[in-house]
One Martini backbone bead per residue (centre of mass of N, CA, C, O) as a GRO file, in nm:
protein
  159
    1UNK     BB    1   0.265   2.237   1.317
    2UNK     BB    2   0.057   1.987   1.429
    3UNK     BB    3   0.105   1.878   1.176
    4UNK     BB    4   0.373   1.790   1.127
    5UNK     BB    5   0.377   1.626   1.363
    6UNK     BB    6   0.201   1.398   1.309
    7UNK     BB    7   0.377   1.332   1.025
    8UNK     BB    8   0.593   1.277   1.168
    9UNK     BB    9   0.530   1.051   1.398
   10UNK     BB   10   0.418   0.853   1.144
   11UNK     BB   11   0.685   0.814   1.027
   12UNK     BB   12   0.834   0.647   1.281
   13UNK     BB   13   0.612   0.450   1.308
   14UNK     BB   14   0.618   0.312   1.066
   15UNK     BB   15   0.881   0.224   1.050
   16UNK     BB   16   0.878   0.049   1.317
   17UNK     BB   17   0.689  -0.140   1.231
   18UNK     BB   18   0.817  -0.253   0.985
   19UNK     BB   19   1.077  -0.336   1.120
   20UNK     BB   20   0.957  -0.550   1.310
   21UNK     BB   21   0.810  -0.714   1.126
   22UNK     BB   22   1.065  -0.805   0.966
   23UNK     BB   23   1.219  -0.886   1.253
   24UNK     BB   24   0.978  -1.151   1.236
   25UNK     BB   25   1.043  -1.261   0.951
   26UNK     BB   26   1.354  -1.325   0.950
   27UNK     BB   27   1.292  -1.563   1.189
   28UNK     BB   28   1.170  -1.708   0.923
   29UNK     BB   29   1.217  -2.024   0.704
   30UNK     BB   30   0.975  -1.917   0.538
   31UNK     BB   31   1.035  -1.776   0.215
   32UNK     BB   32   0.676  -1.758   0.173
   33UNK     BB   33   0.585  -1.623   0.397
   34UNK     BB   34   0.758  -1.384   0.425
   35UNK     BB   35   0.665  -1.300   0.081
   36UNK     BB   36   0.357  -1.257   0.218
   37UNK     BB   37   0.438  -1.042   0.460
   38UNK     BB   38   0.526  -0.842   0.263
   39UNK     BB   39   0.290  -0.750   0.102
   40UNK     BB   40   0.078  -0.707   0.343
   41UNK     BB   41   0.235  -0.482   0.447
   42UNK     BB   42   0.222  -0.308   0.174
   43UNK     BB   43  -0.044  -0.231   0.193
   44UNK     BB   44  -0.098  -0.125   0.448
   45UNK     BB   45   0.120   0.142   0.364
   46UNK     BB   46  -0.030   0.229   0.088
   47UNK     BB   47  -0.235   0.256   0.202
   48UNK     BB   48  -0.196   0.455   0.473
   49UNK     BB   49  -0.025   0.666   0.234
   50UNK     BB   50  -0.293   0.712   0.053
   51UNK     BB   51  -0.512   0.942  -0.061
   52UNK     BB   52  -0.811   0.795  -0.166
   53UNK     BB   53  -1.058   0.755  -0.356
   54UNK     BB   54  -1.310   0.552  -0.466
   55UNK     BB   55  -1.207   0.549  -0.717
   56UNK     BB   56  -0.936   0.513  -0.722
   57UNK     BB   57  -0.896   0.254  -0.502
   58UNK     BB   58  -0.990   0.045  -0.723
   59UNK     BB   59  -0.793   0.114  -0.977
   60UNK     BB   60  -0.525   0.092  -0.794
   61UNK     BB   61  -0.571  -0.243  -0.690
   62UNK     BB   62  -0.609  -0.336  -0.947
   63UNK     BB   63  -0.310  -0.254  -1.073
   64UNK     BB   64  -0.135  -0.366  -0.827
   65UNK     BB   65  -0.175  -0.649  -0.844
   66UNK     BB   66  -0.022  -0.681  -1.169
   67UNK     BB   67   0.249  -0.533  -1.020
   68UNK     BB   68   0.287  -0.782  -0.856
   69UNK     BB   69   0.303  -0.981  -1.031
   70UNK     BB   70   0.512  -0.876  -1.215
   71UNK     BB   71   0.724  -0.905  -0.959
   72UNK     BB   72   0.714  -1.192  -0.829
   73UNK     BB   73   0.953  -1.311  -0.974
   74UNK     BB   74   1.185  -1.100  -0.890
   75UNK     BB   75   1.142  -1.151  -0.567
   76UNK     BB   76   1.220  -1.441  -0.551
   77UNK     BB   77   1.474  -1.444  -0.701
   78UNK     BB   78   1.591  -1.281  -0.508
   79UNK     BB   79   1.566  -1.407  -0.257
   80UNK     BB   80   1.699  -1.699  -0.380
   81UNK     BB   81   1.989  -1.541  -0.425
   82UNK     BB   82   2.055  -1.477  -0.138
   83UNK     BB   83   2.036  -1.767  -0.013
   84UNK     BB   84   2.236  -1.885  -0.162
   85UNK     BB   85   2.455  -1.687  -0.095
   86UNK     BB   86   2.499  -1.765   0.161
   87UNK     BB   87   2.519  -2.074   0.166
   88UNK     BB   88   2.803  -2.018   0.050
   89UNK     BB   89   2.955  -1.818   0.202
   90UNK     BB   90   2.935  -1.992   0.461
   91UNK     BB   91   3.168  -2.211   0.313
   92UNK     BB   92   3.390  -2.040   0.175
   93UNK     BB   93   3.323  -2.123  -0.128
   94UNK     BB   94   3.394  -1.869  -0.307
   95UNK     BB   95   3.453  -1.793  -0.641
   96UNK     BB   96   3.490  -1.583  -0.853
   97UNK     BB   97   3.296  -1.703  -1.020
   98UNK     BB   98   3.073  -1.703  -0.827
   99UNK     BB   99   3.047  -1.412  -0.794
  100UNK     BB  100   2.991  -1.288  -1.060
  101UNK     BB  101   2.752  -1.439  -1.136
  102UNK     BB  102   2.585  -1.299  -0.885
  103UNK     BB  103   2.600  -1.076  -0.989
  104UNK     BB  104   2.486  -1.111  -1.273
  105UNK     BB  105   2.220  -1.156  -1.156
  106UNK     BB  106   2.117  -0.938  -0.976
  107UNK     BB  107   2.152  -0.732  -1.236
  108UNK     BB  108   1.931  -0.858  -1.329
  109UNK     BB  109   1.700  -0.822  -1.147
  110UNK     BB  110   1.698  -0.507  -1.106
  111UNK     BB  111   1.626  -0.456  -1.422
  112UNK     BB  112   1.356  -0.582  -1.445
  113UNK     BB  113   1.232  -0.435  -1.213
  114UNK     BB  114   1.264  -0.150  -1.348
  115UNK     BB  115   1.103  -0.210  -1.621
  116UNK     BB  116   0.841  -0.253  -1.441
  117UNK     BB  117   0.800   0.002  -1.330
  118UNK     BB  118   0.796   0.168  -1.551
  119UNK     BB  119   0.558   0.026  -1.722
  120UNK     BB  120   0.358   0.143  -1.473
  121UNK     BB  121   0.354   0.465  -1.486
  122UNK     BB  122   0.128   0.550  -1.693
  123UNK     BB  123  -0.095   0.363  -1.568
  124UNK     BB  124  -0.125   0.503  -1.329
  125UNK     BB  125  -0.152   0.797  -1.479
  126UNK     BB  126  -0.449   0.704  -1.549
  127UNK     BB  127  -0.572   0.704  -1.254
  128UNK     BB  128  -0.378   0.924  -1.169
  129UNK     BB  129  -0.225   1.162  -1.039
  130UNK     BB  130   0.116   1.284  -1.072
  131UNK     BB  131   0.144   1.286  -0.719
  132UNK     BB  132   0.013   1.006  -0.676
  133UNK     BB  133   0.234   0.858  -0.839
  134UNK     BB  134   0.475   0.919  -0.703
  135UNK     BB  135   0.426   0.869  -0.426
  136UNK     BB  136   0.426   0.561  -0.495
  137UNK     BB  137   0.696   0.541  -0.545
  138UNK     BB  138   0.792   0.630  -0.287
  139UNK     BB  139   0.698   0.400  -0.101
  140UNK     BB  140   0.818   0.193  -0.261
  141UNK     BB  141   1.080   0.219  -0.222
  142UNK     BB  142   1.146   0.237   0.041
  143UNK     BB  143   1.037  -0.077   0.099
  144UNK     BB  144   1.255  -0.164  -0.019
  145UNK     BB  145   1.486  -0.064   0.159
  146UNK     BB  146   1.373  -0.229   0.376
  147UNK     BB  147   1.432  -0.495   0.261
  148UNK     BB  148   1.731  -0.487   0.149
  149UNK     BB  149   1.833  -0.415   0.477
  150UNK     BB  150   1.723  -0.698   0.565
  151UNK     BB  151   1.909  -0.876   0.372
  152UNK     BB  152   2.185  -0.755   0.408
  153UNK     BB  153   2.226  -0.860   0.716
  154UNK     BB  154   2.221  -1.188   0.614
  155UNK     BB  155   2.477  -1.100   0.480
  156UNK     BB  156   2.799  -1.164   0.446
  157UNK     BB  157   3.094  -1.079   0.358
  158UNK     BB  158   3.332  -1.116   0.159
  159UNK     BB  159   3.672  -1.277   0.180
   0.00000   0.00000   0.00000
């Protein structure tokens, strides 16, 4: 029972902190410091809630290092697709045909997201046991959700 609820209130500060630290990043508006925040906080919430052997833990940062490298482009991509997107939709001239475009373009990005994400299950379970690579793979969606959550929250809905 005891461990239960330290587990919960450790889930709730959790969440509570990286929602901060977001809503302190999103009054940011350089998006290379932004996207450098948000890898640094992915980092520490990783660490913070994966239980690592010291052998574990070198050769998982070890390769979650090469995961976030080929992934780096892909969230830039997105940042910046986002970014276009509000600056257009602001201006209310946004036609169909862009709009299409950037539809086009998103699911162009999250598919790439998920071939690398996919690409890197092996590798992890090469190094990882399989509950230990599921969990990470927890984590990463979850923090992926409050990214897209915050990034979501910045563009109005078009009219």
């Amino acid at each position: 029972m005891f461990k239960y609820i330290i587990l919960k209130k450790s889930k709730i500060i959790f969440f509570c902190i990286f929602t901060l630290i977001l809503s302190n990043i999103a009054l940011s508006e350089d998006l290379d410091y932004q996207r450098v925040a948000v890898e640094v906080k992915k980092k520490l919430q990783i660490a913070k809630n994966m239980q690592f052997t010291k052998q574990q833990d070198k050769a998982f940062w070890a390769l979650y290092s090469e995961y976030e490298r080929d992934l780096d482009d892909v969230y830039r991509d997105k940042f910046d697709l986002v970014q276009d997107f509000k600056n257009a939709n602001a201006s209310r001239r946004v036609t169909d045909q862009q709009a299409n475009q950037y539809l086009e373009n998103f699911f162009e990005i999250e598919n790439r997201k998920l071939l690398i994400k996919q690409g890197y299950i092996e590798k992890f379970q090469k190094i990882l046991p399989g509950k230990k690579v599921a969990r990470f793979y927890q984590i990463d969606n979850k923090l992926d959700a409050i990214i897209n959550h915050e990034l979501a929250i910045k563009v109005d809905l078009l009219e």
